[in-house]
CSV table of C-alpha atoms (C1' of nucleotides) in Angstrom, one decimal:
chain,number,residue,atom,x,y,z
A,17,MET,CA,6.9,21.7,15.5
A,18,ASN,CA,3.9,19.4,14.8
A,19,ILE,CA,4.0,16.3,12.7
A,20,GLY,CA,2.4,18.2,9.8
A,21,GLU,CA,5.2,20.7,9.5
A,22,ALA,CA,7.8,18.0,10.0
A,23,SER,CA,6.1,16.1,7.2
A,24,GLU,CA,6.2,19.1,4.8
A,25,ARG,CA,9.8,19.9,5.6
A,26,SER,CA,11.1,16.4,5.3
A,27,GLY,CA,8.9,15.2,2.4
A,28,VAL,CA,7.8,12.2,4.5
A,29,SER,CA,4.1,11.8,5.0
A,30,ALA,CA,2.7,12.0,8.5
A,31,LYS,CA,1.5,8.5,8.1
A,32,MET,CA,4.9,7.2,7.4
A,33,ILE,CA,6.6,9.2,10.2
A,34,ARG,CA,4.3,7.4,12.7
A,35,TYR,CA,5.0,4.1,11.0
A,36,TYR,CA,8.7,4.5,11.0
A,37,GLU,CA,8.5,5.3,14.7
A,38,GLY,CA,6.2,2.3,15.3
A,39,VAL,CA,8.5,-0.2,13.7
A,40,GLY,CA,11.5,1.2,15.5
A,41,LEU,CA,13.3,2.7,12.5
A,42,LEU,CA,13.3,6.1,14.2
A,43,PRO,CA,13.4,6.8,17.9
A,44,SER,CA,10.0,7.8,19.5
A,45,ALA,CA,9.4,11.4,19.0
A,46,ALA,CA,9.0,13.7,22.1
A,47,ARG,CA,5.5,14.5,23.1
A,48,ARG,CA,3.9,17.7,24.2
A,49,THR,CA,1.5,17.8,27.2
A,50,ASN,CA,-1.4,17.4,24.8
A,51,GLY,CA,0.0,14.2,23.4
A,52,TYR,CA,1.1,15.7,20.1
A,53,ARG,CA,4.5,14.7,18.8
A,54,ASP,CA,7.1,17.4,18.9
A,55,PHE,CA,9.8,17.6,16.3
A,56,GLY,CA,12.9,19.7,16.1
A,57,ASP,CA,15.4,20.4,13.3
A,58,GLN,CA,17.4,17.4,14.2
A,59,GLU,CA,14.4,15.1,13.8
A,60,VAL,CA,13.6,16.7,10.5
A,61,ALA,CA,17.2,16.1,9.4
A,62,LEU,CA,16.7,12.4,10.3
A,63,LEU,CA,13.5,12.2,8.3
A,64,GLN,CA,15.2,13.8,5.3
A,65,PHE,CA,18.0,11.2,5.5
A,66,VAL,CA,15.4,8.5,5.5
A,67,ARG,CA,13.5,10.0,2.6
A,68,ARG,CA,16.6,10.3,0.5
A,69,THR,CA,17.8,6.8,1.1
A,70,ARG,CA,14.3,5.5,0.4
A,71,ASP,CA,14.3,7.6,-2.8
A,72,LEU,CA,17.5,5.7,-3.8
A,73,GLY,CA,15.6,2.5,-3.4
A,74,PHE,CA,17.0,1.2,-0.2
A,75,SER,CA,14.7,-1.0,1.8
A,76,LEU,CA,13.7,0.1,5.4
A,77,GLU,CA,16.0,-2.7,6.6
A,78,GLU,CA,18.9,-1.1,4.7
A,79,VAL,CA,17.9,2.4,5.8
A,80,SER,CA,18.1,1.2,9.3
A,81,THR,CA,21.6,-0.1,8.7
A,82,LEU,CA,22.6,3.2,7.1
A,83,LEU,CA,21.2,5.1,10.0
A,84,ALA,CA,23.3,3.0,12.4
A,85,LEU,CA,26.4,3.6,10.3
A,86,TRP,CA,25.6,7.3,10.1
A,87,SER,CA,25.5,7.6,13.9
A,88,ASP,CA,28.5,5.4,14.5
A,89,LYS,CA,31.3,7.9,13.9
A,90,LYS,CA,34.0,5.3,14.1
A,91,ARG,CA,32.8,2.8,11.6
A,92,PRO,CA,35.0,2.1,8.5
A,93,SER,CA,33.6,3.8,5.3
A,94,ARG,CA,34.1,0.4,3.7
A,95,GLU,CA,30.9,-0.8,5.1
A,96,VAL,CA,28.9,2.0,3.7
A,97,LYS,CA,30.5,1.6,0.3
A,98,ARG,CA,29.8,-2.1,0.3
A,99,LEU,CA,26.1,-1.5,1.0
A,100,ALA,CA,25.9,1.1,-1.8
A,101,GLU,CA,27.6,-1.2,-4.3
A,102,ALA,CA,25.5,-4.2,-3.4
A,103,HIS,CA,22.5,-2.0,-4.1
A,104,ILE,CA,24.0,-0.9,-7.4
A,105,ALA,CA,24.6,-4.6,-8.3
A,106,ASP,CA,21.0,-5.4,-7.4
A,107,LEU,CA,19.7,-2.6,-9.7
A,108,GLU,CA,21.9,-3.9,-12.5
A,109,ARG,CA,20.6,-7.4,-12.1
A,110,ARG,CA,17.0,-6.3,-12.1
A,111,ILE,CA,17.5,-4.1,-15.2
A,112,ARG,CA,19.1,-7.0,-17.0
A,113,GLU,CA,16.0,-9.1,-16.2
A,114,MET,CA,13.6,-6.4,-17.3
A,115,ARG,CA,15.6,-5.9,-20.6
A,116,ALA,CA,15.3,-9.7,-21.3
A,117,VAL,CA,11.6,-9.5,-20.8
A,118,MET,CA,11.3,-6.4,-23.0
A,119,LYS,CA,13.2,-8.2,-25.7
A,120,THR,CA,10.7,-11.1,-25.6
A,121,LEU,CA,7.8,-8.8,-25.6
A,122,ARG,CA,9.1,-6.7,-28.4
A,123,GLY,CA,9.6,-9.8,-30.5
A,124,LEU,CA,6.0,-10.9,-29.8
A,125,ALA,CA,4.5,-7.5,-30.5
A,126,GLN,CA,6.5,-7.2,-33.7
A,127,HIS,CA,4.7,-10.1,-35.2
A,128,CYS,CA,1.3,-9.0,-34.2
A,129,HIS,CA,-0.3,-6.8,-36.9
A,130,GLY,CA,-2.4,-5.1,-34.2
A,131,ASP,CA,-5.4,-4.2,-36.3
A,132,GLU,CA,-9.0,-5.3,-36.7
A,133,ARG,CA,-8.0,-8.9,-37.5
A,134,SER,CA,-8.3,-11.3,-34.6
A,135,ASP,CA,-5.4,-13.7,-35.1
A,136,CYS,CA,-2.6,-12.7,-32.7
A,137,PRO,CA,0.8,-14.2,-32.4
A,138,ILE,CA,1.3,-12.8,-28.9
A,139,LEU,CA,-1.5,-14.8,-27.4
A,140,ASP,CA,-0.5,-17.8,-29.5
A,141,ASP,CA,2.9,-17.7,-28.1
A,142,LEU,CA,1.7,-17.2,-24.6
A,143,ALA,CA,-0.3,-20.3,-25.0
A,144,ALA,CA,2.5,-22.4,-26.6
A,145,PRO,CA,5.8,-20.6,-26.7
A,146,ARG,CA,8.0,-21.2,-29.8
A,147,ARG,CA,11.4,-20.3,-28.4
A,148,THR,CA,12.6,-17.3,-26.5
A,149,THR,CA,10.3,-16.9,-23.6
A,150,VAL,CA,12.0,-15.6,-20.5
A,151,ARG,CA,11.8,-17.4,-17.1
A,152,PRO,CA,13.3,-14.9,-14.6
A,153,ALA,CA,14.5,-15.9,-11.2
A,154,LYS,CA,13.1,-15.0,-7.8
A,155,ARG,CA,12.5,-11.3,-7.2
A,156,ARG,CA,13.6,-9.9,-3.9
B,17,MET,CA,-4.9,-35.4,-12.2
B,18,ASN,CA,-4.3,-34.0,-8.7
B,19,ILE,CA,-3.2,-30.4,-7.9
B,20,GLY,CA,0.3,-31.6,-7.3
B,21,GLU,CA,0.8,-32.9,-10.7
B,22,ALA,CA,-0.9,-29.9,-12.3
B,23,SER,CA,1.5,-27.8,-10.4
B,24,GLU,CA,4.5,-29.6,-11.6
B,25,ARG,CA,3.4,-29.6,-15.2
B,26,SER,CA,2.4,-26.0,-15.2
B,27,GLY,CA,5.1,-24.5,-13.0
B,28,VAL,CA,2.5,-22.8,-10.9
B,29,SER,CA,2.6,-23.7,-7.2
B,30,ALA,CA,-0.4,-25.5,-5.7
B,31,LYS,CA,-0.8,-22.6,-3.4
B,32,MET,CA,-1.1,-20.2,-6.3
B,33,ILE,CA,-3.4,-22.4,-8.2
B,34,ARG,CA,-5.9,-22.3,-5.3
B,35,TYR,CA,-5.3,-18.6,-5.0
B,36,TYR,CA,-6.0,-17.9,-8.7
B,37,GLU,CA,-9.2,-19.9,-8.4
B,38,GLY,CA,-10.1,-18.1,-5.3
B,39,VAL,CA,-9.8,-14.6,-6.7
B,40,GLY,CA,-11.7,-15.6,-9.9
B,41,LEU,CA,-8.7,-15.4,-12.3
B,42,LEU,CA,-9.4,-19.1,-13.2
B,43,PRO,CA,-12.7,-21.0,-13.2
B,44,SER,CA,-13.3,-23.3,-10.3
B,45,ALA,CA,-11.6,-26.6,-10.9
B,46,ALA,CA,-13.7,-29.8,-11.1
B,47,ARG,CA,-13.9,-31.9,-7.9
B,48,ARG,CA,-13.7,-35.6,-7.3
B,49,THR,CA,-16.0,-37.3,-4.9
B,50,ASN,CA,-13.3,-37.0,-2.2
B,51,GLY,CA,-13.2,-33.2,-2.6
B,52,TYR,CA,-9.8,-33.2,-4.4
B,53,ARG,CA,-9.5,-30.8,-7.4
B,54,ASP,CA,-9.3,-32.6,-10.7
B,55,PHE,CA,-7.3,-31.1,-13.6
B,56,GLY,CA,-7.1,-32.1,-17.2
B,57,ASP,CA,-4.7,-31.1,-20.0
B,58,GLN,CA,-6.8,-28.1,-20.8
B,59,GLU,CA,-6.6,-26.7,-17.3
B,60,VAL,CA,-2.9,-27.3,-17.3
B,61,ALA,CA,-2.6,-25.3,-20.5
B,62,LEU,CA,-4.5,-22.5,-18.9
B,63,LEU,CA,-2.1,-22.5,-15.9
B,64,GLN,CA,0.9,-22.4,-18.3
B,65,PHE,CA,-0.6,-19.4,-20.0
B,66,VAL,CA,-0.9,-17.7,-16.7
B,67,ARG,CA,2.6,-18.6,-15.7
B,68,ARG,CA,4.1,-17.3,-18.9
B,69,THR,CA,2.3,-14.0,-18.8
B,70,ARG,CA,3.3,-13.6,-15.1
B,71,ASP,CA,6.9,-14.4,-16.1
B,72,LEU,CA,6.7,-11.5,-18.5
B,73,GLY,CA,5.7,-9.2,-15.6
B,74,PHE,CA,2.0,-8.7,-16.3
B,75,SER,CA,-0.1,-8.1,-13.2
B,76,LEU,CA,-2.9,-10.5,-12.3
B,77,GLU,CA,-5.3,-7.8,-13.5
B,78,GLU,CA,-3.6,-7.8,-16.9
B,79,VAL,CA,-3.4,-11.6,-17.0
B,80,SER,CA,-7.1,-11.6,-16.5
B,81,THR,CA,-7.6,-9.3,-19.4
B,82,LEU,CA,-5.3,-11.4,-21.6
B,83,LEU,CA,-7.2,-14.5,-20.7
B,84,ALA,CA,-10.4,-12.9,-21.7
B,85,LEU,CA,-8.9,-11.7,-25.0
B,86,TRP,CA,-7.5,-15.2,-25.5
B,87,SER,CA,-10.9,-16.8,-25.2
B,88,ASP,CA,-12.6,-14.2,-27.3
B,89,LYS,CA,-11.9,-15.4,-30.8
B,90,LYS,CA,-13.3,-12.3,-32.4
B,91,ARG,CA,-11.5,-9.6,-30.6
B,92,PRO,CA,-9.2,-7.4,-32.7
B,93,SER,CA,-5.5,-8.1,-32.2
B,94,ARG,CA,-5.0,-4.4,-31.7
B,95,GLU,CA,-6.2,-4.7,-28.2
B,96,VAL,CA,-3.6,-7.4,-27.3
B,97,LYS,CA,-0.8,-5.4,-29.0
B,98,ARG,CA,-1.8,-2.3,-27.1
B,99,LEU,CA,-1.5,-4.1,-23.8
B,100,ALA,CA,1.9,-5.5,-24.7
B,101,GLU,CA,3.2,-2.2,-25.8
B,102,ALA,CA,1.9,-0.4,-22.7
B,103,HIS,CA,3.8,-3.0,-20.7
B,104,ILE,CA,6.9,-2.4,-22.6
B,105,ALA,CA,6.6,1.3,-22.1
B,106,ASP,CA,6.2,0.7,-18.4
B,107,LEU,CA,9.3,-1.4,-18.3
B,108,GLU,CA,11.2,1.3,-20.2
B,109,ARG,CA,10.1,3.9,-17.7
B,110,ARG,CA,11.1,1.9,-14.7
B,111,ILE,CA,14.5,1.1,-16.2
B,112,ARG,CA,15.0,4.8,-16.8
B,113,GLU,CA,14.3,5.5,-13.2
B,114,MET,CA,16.5,2.8,-12.0
B,115,ARG,CA,19.3,4.0,-14.2
B,116,ALA,CA,19.0,7.5,-12.8
B,117,VAL,CA,19.3,6.1,-9.3
B,118,MET,CA,22.3,4.0,-10.3
B,119,LYS,CA,23.9,7.1,-11.6
B,120,THR,CA,23.5,8.9,-8.4
B,121,LEU,CA,24.7,5.9,-6.4
B,122,ARG,CA,27.7,5.5,-8.5
B,123,GLY,CA,28.6,9.1,-8.1
B,124,LEU,CA,28.4,8.8,-4.4
B,125,ALA,CA,30.3,5.5,-4.2
B,126,GLN,CA,33.0,6.9,-6.4
B,127,HIS,CA,33.9,9.6,-3.8
B,128,CYS,CA,34.0,7.2,-0.9
B,129,HIS,CA,37.4,5.6,-0.4
B,130,GLY,CA,35.8,2.6,1.2
B,131,ASP,CA,38.5,1.6,3.6
B,132,GLU,CA,39.2,1.7,7.3
B,133,ARG,CA,38.8,5.5,7.5
B,134,SER,CA,35.5,6.6,8.9
B,135,ASP,CA,34.6,9.7,6.8
B,136,CYS,CA,32.2,8.8,4.1
B,137,PRO,CA,30.8,11.1,1.5
B,138,ILE,CA,27.9,8.8,0.8
B,139,LEU,CA,26.4,9.3,4.3
B,140,ASP,CA,27.3,13.0,4.2
B,141,ASP,CA,25.4,13.4,1.0
B,142,LEU,CA,22.4,11.4,2.2
B,143,ALA,CA,22.3,13.8,5.2
B,144,ALA,CA,22.7,17.0,3.1
B,145,PRO,CA,22.8,16.4,-0.7
B,146,ARG,CA,25.0,18.6,-2.7
B,147,ARG,CA,23.4,18.4,-6.1
B,148,THR,CA,22.2,15.4,-8.1
B,149,THR,CA,20.0,13.4,-5.9
B,150,VAL,CA,17.2,11.6,-7.6
B,151,ARG,CA,13.5,12.0,-6.6
B,152,PRO,CA,11.7,9.3,-8.5
B,153,ALA,CA,7.9,9.4,-9.1
B,154,LYS,CA,5.3,7.1,-7.8
B,155,ARG,CA,5.8,3.4,-8.5
B,156,ARG,CA,2.9,1.3,-9.6
C,5,DG,C1',-18.8,28.8,21.5
C,6,DT,C1',-18.7,27.1,17.2
C,7,DT,C1',-16.1,25.9,13.2
C,8,DG,C1',-12.3,24.0,10.9
C,9,DA,C1',-7.8,22.4,10.8
C,10,DC,C1',-5.0,20.0,13.2
C,11,DC,C1',-3.6,15.9,16.1
C,12,DT,C1',-4.2,10.9,18.2
C,13,DT,C1',-4.8,5.7,17.8
C,14,DC,C1',-6.8,1.8,15.5
C,15,DC,C1',-8.3,-1.1,11.7
C,16,DC,C1',-8.4,-2.3,6.8
C,17,DA,C1',-6.7,-2.7,1.9
C,18,DT,C1',-3.3,-3.3,-1.3
C,19,DT,C1',0.0,-7.4,-4.4
C,20,DG,C1',1.5,-11.9,-4.9
C,21,DT,C1',3.5,-15.3,-2.5
C,22,DG,C1',4.8,-18.6,1.1
C,23,DG,C1',4.4,-21.0,5.8
C,24,DG,C1',2.0,-23.7,8.6
C,25,DA,C1',-1.9,-25.8,11.4
C,26,DA,C1',-5.7,-28.9,11.7
C,27,DG,C1',-7.9,-32.4,9.6
C,28,DG,C1',-9.4,-35.8,5.7
C,29,DT,C1',-7.8,-39.4,2.1
C,30,DG,C1',-5.4,-43.0,-0.2
C,31,DC,C1',-2.0,-46.3,-0.8
C,32,DA,C1',1.7,-49.5,0.5
C,33,DG,C1',4.0,-52.5,3.8
C,34,DG,C1',4.0,-54.9,7.9
D,17,DC,C1',-6.1,-54.7,10.1
D,18,DC,C1',-3.1,-51.0,11.5
D,19,DT,C1',0.4,-47.8,10.8
D,20,DG,C1',2.8,-44.5,8.4
D,21,DC,C1',3.5,-41.4,4.8
D,22,DA,C1',2.3,-38.6,1.1
D,23,DC,C1',-1.1,-36.2,-0.5
D,24,DC,C1',-5.2,-33.3,-0.4
D,25,DT,C1',-8.5,-29.7,1.9
D,26,DT,C1',-9.6,-25.0,4.2
D,27,DC,C1',-8.2,-21.3,7.1
D,28,DC,C1',-5.2,-17.9,9.2
D,29,DC,C1',-0.8,-15.3,9.3
D,30,DA,C1',3.1,-12.9,7.5
D,31,DC,C1',5.8,-10.1,4.3
D,32,DA,C1',7.0,-4.5,2.6
D,33,DA,C1',5.5,-0.1,2.5
D,34,DT,C1',2.0,2.8,1.9
D,35,DG,C1',-2.6,5.0,1.9
D,36,DG,C1',-7.6,5.5,3.4
D,37,DG,C1',-10.6,6.4,6.8
D,38,DA,C1',-13.2,6.3,11.3
D,39,DA,C1',-13.7,8.0,16.0
D,40,DG,C1',-12.2,11.1,19.0
D,41,DG,C1',-9.2,14.9,21.4
D,42,DT,C1',-7.1,19.9,20.8
D,43,DC,C1',-6.3,24.4,19.5
D,44,DA,C1',-6.8,28.8,17.4
D,45,DA,C1',-9.5,32.2,15.2
D,46,DC,C1',-13.6,34.4,14.8
DNA sequence: GTTGACCTTCCCATTGTGGGAAGGTGCAGG
DNA sequence: CCTGCACCTTCCCACAATGGGAAGGTCAAC
C-alpha cells in the first residue's frame, strides 16, 4: 500500500513516517519501481506501535529503545518495566511542578479583583514577589 | 553594569538577555562607547519580571502581553486576571492528560512481572492494545 | 490527453535554550 | 610594554518533533 493508506491505518502522518525513516527510527520502507514507498501489514503494525508509545509520551529515543526491546525476544521484561516506571516517575515529577505553579498562580489571581480597576496584585507580585513564588528546576 | 552582572542579578542568562532583546521582548539596552551593553537597576527589574513570569510557565508571547499590561497603568486588572486564569486552566488540562497517561502506564506496568522472564504485557499491549490506551489531544 | 489526487525530495518555521567560534576590550601582574 | 585572562560582541548551529509548502514525477479515470 502507499504511504497515504499506511498513514490512515496507523494514525501516523505521512510526513512523520518519512521522518521516522529518515532518522533511523524505522527501517527504510521498500520501494516500488516508480519510487513510491510500499507498506505491508507488518510495517503498519510497526507504525501503530510507534504511535501508541508516542501517545503515552515516550520520546523518540525511548520509542527506539522500546522497539529494540520488542524485537529482542530474549530480553528480560525487567528492562521494559524499568523504562515504563521511569516514565511514570517523570510524569509525577512534572505534575508536582505544575501543581506548585498552579498554587502560586491561584494565590495571585485570588487577590486580584479582576474588574475595571487598574491596580493588580498579580503584576505587583511578578515585579517584586512577596513570598511563595516558584522556581522550578530544569525541564527535560 | 555589564551583561554578566545583570545576568547574575536577574537570574536570566546573558544568552537569553540578548535573545529577548533580539526578538523585541525587551527594549534594546543602552551601549557604552566600547559596544558593551549597559544595564541599570530598572533593566534588571525588567529582567526579573520576565524570569518570574517564565518560571510560572508563561510563553514569551504571554510574557510580552504581561509586560505591556504592566507598563499600561490604566488597563483594567480584569485583563491580567483573565490571562492568569487561562494559564491555570491550561495547566489543569495538561495535568489531566498526564494523569490519564499515567493511569494507562500503571495498568500496563502492573501486569509486567519485571524480572528475568522475557514475556512482557507492556510491549504486547503497545503492539495490540486491549482496551484503555490513551489518545491525547494536540499539545500546545 | 487532461485533470486531480497521489507520491517524491528539499527547505523553512516553530519554542526557548545552550554551545561554540572568531574577534574586540579591559585590567592586572610580570 | 607585553602577556594572559576574563569579559564582551556577533553569528551560526543544534536540539525535539512536527507541520507547511514548493517543485516535480506518477497514476488512474474520464
